[in-house]
Short mmCIF file of N, CA and C in Angstrom, two decimals:
data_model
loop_
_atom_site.label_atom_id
_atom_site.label_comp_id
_atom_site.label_asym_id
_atom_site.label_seq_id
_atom_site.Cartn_x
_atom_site.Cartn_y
_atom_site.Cartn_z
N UNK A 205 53.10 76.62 -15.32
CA UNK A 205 52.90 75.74 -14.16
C UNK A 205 53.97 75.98 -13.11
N UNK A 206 55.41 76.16 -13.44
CA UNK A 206 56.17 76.46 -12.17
C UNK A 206 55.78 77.75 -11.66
N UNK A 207 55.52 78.77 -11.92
CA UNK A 207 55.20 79.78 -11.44
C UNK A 207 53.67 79.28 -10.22
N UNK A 208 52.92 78.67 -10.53
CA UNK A 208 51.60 78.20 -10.08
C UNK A 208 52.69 77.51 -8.89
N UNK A 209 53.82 76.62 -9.50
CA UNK A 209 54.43 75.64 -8.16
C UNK A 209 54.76 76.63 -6.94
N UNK A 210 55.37 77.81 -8.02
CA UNK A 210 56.12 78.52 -6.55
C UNK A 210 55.51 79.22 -5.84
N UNK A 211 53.81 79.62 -6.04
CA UNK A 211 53.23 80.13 -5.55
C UNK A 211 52.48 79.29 -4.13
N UNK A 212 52.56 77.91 -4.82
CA UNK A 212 52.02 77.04 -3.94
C UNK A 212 52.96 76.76 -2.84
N UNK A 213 54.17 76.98 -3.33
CA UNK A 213 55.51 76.68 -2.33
C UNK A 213 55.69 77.58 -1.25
N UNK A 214 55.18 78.76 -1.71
CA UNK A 214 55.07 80.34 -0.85
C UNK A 214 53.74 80.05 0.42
N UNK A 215 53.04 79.76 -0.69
CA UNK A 215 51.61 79.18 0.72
C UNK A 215 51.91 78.46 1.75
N UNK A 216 52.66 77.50 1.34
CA UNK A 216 52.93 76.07 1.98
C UNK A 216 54.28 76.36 3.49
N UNK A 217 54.82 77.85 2.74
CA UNK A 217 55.61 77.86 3.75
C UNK A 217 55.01 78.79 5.14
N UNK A 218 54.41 79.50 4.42
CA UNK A 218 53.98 80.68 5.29
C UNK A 218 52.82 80.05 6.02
N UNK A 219 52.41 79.06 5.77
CA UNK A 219 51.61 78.33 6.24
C UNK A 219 52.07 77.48 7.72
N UNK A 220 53.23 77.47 7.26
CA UNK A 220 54.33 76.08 8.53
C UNK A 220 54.35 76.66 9.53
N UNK A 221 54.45 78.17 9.62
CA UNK A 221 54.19 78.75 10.94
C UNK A 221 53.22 78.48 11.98
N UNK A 222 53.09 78.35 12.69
CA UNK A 222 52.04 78.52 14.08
C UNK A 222 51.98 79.98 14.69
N UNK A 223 52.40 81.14 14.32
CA UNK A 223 52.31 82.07 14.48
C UNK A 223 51.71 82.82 13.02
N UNK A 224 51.97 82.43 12.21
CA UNK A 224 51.48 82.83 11.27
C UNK A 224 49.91 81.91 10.90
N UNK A 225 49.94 80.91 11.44
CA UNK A 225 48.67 80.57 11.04
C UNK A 225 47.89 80.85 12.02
N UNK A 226 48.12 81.36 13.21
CA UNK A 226 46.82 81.87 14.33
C UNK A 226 46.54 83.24 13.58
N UNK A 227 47.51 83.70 12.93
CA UNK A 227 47.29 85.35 12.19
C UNK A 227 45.79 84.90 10.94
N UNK A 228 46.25 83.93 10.67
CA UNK A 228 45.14 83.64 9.47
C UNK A 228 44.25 82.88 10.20
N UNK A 229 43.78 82.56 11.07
CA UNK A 229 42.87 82.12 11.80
C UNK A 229 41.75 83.28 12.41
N UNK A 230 42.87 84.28 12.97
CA UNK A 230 42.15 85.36 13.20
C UNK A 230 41.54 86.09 12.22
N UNK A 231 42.49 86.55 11.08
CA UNK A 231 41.76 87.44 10.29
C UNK A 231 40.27 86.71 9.05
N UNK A 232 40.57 85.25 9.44
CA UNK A 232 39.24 84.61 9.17
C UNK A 232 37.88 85.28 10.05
N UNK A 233 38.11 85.44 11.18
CA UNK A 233 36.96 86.54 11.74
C UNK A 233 36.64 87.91 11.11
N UNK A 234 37.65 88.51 10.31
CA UNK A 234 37.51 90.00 9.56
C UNK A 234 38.87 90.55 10.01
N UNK A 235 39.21 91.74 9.54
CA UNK A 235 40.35 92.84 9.73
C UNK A 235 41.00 92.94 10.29
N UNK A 236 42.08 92.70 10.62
CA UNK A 236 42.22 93.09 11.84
C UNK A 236 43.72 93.64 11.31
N UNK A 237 43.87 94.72 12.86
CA UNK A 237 45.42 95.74 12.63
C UNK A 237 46.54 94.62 12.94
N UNK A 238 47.51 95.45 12.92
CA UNK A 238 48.76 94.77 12.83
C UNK A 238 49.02 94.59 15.06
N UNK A 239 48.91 95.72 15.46
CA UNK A 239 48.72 95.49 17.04
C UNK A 239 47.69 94.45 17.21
N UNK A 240 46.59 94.21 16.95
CA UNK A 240 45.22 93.16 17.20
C UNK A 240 46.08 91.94 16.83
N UNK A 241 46.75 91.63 15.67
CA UNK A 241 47.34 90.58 15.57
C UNK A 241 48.76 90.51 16.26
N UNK A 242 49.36 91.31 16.32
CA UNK A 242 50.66 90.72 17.75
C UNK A 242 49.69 91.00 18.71
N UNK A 243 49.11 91.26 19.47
CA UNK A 243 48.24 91.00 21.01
C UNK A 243 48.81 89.96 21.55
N UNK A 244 48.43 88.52 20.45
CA UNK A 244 48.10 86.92 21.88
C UNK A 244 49.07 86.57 21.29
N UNK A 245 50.56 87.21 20.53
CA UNK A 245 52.02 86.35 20.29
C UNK A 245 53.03 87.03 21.34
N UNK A 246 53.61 86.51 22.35
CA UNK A 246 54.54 86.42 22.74
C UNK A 246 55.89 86.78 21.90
N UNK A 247 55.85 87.39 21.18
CA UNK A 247 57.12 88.13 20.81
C UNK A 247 57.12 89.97 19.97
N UNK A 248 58.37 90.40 19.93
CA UNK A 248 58.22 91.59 19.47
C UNK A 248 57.47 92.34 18.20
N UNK A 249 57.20 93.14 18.48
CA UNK A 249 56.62 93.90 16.59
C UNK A 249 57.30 94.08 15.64
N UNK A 250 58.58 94.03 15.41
CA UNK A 250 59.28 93.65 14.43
C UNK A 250 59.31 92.43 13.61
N UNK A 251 59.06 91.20 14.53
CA UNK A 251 58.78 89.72 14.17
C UNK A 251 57.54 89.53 13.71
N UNK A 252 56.18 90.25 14.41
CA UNK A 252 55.26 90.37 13.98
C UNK A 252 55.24 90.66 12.47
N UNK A 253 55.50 91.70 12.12
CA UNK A 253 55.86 92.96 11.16
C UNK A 253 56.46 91.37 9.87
N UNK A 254 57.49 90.71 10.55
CA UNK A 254 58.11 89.63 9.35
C UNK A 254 57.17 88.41 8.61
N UNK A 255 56.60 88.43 9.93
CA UNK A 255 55.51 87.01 9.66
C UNK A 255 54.26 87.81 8.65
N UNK A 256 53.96 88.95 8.94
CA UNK A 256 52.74 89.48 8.21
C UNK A 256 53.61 89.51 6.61
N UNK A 257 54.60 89.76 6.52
CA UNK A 257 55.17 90.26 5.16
C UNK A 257 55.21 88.68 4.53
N UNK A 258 56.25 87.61 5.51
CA UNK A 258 55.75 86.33 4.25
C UNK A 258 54.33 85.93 4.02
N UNK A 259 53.30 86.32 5.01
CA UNK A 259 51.95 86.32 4.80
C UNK A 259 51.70 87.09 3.67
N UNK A 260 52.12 88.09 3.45
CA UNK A 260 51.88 89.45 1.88
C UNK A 260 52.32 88.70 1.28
N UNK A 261 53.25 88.19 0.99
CA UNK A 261 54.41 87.79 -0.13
C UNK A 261 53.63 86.26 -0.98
N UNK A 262 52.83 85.58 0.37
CA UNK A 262 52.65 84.43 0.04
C UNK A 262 51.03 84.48 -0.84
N UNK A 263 50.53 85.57 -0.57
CA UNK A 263 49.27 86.04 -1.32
C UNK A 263 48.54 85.36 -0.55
N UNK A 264 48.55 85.77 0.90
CA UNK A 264 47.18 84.75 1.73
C UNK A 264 46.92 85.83 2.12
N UNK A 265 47.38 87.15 2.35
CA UNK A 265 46.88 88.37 2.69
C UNK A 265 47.56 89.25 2.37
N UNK A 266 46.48 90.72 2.42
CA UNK A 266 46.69 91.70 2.00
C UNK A 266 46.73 92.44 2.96
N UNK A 267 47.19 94.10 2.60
CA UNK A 267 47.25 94.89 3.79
C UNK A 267 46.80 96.63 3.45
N UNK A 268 46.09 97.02 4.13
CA UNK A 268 45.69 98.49 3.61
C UNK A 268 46.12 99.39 4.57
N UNK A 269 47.04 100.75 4.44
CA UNK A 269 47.22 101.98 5.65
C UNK A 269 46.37 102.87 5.21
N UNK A 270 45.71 103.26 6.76
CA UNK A 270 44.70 104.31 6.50
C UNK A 270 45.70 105.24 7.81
N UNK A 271 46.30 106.09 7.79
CA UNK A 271 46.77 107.01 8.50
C UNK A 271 48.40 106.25 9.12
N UNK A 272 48.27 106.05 10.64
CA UNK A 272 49.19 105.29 10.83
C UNK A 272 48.79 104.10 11.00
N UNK A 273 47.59 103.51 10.93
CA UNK A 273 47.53 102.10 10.92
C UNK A 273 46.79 101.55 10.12
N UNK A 274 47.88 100.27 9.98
CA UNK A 274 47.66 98.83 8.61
C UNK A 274 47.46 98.13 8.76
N UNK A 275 46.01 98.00 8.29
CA UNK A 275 45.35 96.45 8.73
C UNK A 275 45.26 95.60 7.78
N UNK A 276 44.84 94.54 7.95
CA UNK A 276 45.47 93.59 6.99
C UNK A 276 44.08 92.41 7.19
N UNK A 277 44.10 91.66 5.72
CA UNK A 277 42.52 91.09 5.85
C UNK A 277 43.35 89.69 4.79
N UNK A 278 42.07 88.70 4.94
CA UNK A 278 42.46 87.62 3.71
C UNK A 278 42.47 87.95 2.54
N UNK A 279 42.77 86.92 2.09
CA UNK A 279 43.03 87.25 0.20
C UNK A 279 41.82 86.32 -0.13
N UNK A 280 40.74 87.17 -0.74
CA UNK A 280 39.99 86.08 -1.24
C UNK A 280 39.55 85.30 -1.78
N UNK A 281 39.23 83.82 -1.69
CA UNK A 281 39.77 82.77 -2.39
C UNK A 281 41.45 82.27 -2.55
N UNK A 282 42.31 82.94 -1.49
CA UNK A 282 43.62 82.42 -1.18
C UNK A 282 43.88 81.23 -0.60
N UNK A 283 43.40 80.58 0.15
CA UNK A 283 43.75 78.89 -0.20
C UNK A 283 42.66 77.98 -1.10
N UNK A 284 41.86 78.29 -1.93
CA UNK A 284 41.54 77.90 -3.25
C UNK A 284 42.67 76.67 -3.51
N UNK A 285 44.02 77.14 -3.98
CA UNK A 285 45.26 77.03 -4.26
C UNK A 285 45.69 75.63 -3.65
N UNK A 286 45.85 75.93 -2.44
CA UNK A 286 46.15 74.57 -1.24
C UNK A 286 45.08 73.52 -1.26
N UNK A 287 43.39 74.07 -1.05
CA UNK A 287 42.90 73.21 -1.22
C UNK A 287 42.72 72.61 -2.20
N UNK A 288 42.80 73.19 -3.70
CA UNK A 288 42.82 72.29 -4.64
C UNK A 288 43.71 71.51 -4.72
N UNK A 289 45.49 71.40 -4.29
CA UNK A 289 46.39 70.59 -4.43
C UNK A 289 46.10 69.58 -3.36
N UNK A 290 45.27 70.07 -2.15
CA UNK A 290 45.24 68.83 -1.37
C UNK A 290 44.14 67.88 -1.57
N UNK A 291 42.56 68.07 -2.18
CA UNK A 291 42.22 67.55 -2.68
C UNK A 291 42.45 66.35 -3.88
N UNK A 292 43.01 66.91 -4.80
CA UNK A 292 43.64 66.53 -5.99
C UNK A 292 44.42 64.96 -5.14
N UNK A 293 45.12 65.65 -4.19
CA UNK A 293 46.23 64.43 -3.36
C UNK A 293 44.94 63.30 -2.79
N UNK A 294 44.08 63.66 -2.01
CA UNK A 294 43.49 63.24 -1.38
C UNK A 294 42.65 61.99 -2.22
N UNK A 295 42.22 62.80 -3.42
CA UNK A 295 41.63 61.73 -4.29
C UNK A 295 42.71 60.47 -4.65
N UNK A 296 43.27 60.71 -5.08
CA UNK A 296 44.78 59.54 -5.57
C UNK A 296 45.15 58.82 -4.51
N UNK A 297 45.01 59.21 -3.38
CA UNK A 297 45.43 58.75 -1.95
C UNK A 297 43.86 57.38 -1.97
N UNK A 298 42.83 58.03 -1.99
CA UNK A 298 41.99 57.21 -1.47
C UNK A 298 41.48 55.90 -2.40
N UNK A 299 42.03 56.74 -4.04
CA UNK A 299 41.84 55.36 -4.86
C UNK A 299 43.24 54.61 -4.86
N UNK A 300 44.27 55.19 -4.03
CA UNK A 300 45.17 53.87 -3.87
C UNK A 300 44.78 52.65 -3.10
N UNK A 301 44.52 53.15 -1.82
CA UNK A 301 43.58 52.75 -0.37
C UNK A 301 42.81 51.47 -1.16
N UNK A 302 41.73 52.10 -1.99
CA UNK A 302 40.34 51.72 -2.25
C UNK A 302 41.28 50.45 -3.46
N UNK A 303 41.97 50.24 -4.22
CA UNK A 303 42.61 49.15 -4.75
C UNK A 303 43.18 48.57 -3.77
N UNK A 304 44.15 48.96 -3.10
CA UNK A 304 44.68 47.82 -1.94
C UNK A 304 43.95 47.29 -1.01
N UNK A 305 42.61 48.26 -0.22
CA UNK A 305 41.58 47.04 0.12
C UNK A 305 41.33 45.90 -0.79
N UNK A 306 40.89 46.44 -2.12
CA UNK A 306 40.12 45.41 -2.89
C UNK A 306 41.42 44.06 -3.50
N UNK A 307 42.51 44.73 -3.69
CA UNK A 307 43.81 43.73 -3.77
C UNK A 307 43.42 42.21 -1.91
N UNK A 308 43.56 42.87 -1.10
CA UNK A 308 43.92 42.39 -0.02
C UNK A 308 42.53 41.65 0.21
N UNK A 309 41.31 42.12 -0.20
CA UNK A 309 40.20 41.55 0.35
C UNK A 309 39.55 40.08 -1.00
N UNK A 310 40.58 40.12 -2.21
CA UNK A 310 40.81 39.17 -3.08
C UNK A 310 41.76 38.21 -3.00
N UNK A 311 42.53 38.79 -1.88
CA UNK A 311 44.12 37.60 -1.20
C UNK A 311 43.31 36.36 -1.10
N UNK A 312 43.70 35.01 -1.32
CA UNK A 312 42.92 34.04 -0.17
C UNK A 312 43.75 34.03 1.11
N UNK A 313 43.56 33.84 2.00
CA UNK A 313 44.03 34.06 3.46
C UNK A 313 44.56 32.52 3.83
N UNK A 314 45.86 32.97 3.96
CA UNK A 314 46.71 31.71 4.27
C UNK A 314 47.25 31.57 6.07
N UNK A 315 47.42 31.02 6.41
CA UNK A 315 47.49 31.24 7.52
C UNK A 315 48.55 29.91 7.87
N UNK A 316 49.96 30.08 8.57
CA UNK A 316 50.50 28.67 8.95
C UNK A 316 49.72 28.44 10.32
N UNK A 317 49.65 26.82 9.82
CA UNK A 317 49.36 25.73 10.90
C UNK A 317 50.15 25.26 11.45
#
């Protein structure tokens, strides 16, 4: 199970990006190179180059070189992972909710006069 944690911890970070998550937004459309994905970021190819690697590292994507260029695609079924932990949350969340309505809607309602 910690190994499963730290994998989830790896998602979760590479995820926090906004540069890294327009990368996984895009390659939700299909393939794309490493230039196609720095295009619409405002910063250098080296940084590019960093964000794609905690993207590798985090197992949300992969990357293939065919000559000099490496394109890079999703991992499939790679947030599986996230969504099952956020689900999982989501359920526990809503049967807390769903008792504290029913707590609060069993209150009798007092009210000072």
């Amino acid at each position: 199970m910690i190994e499963g944690q730290a994998d989830l911890d790896r998602m979760f970070h590479a995820l926090s990006d906004r540069s890294r998550r327009g990368m996984i937004d895009r390659l939700g459309r299909g393939p794309a190179s490493v230039t196609e994905l720095a295009a619409p970021l405002a910063v250098a190819l080296p940084t590019v180059m960093k964000h794609l690697q905690v993207l590798e590292e985090s197992g949300l994507v992969f990357s293939e070189k065919s000559g000099r260029v490496r394109t890079y695609r999703l991992q499939q079924d790679a947030l599986a992972a996230v969504e099952h932990w956020v689900e999982q949350r989501k359920t526990r969340w809503t049967a807390a909710f769903d008792r504290l309505d029913q707590l609060l809607a069993d209150e009798p309602e007092t009210f000072p006069e």
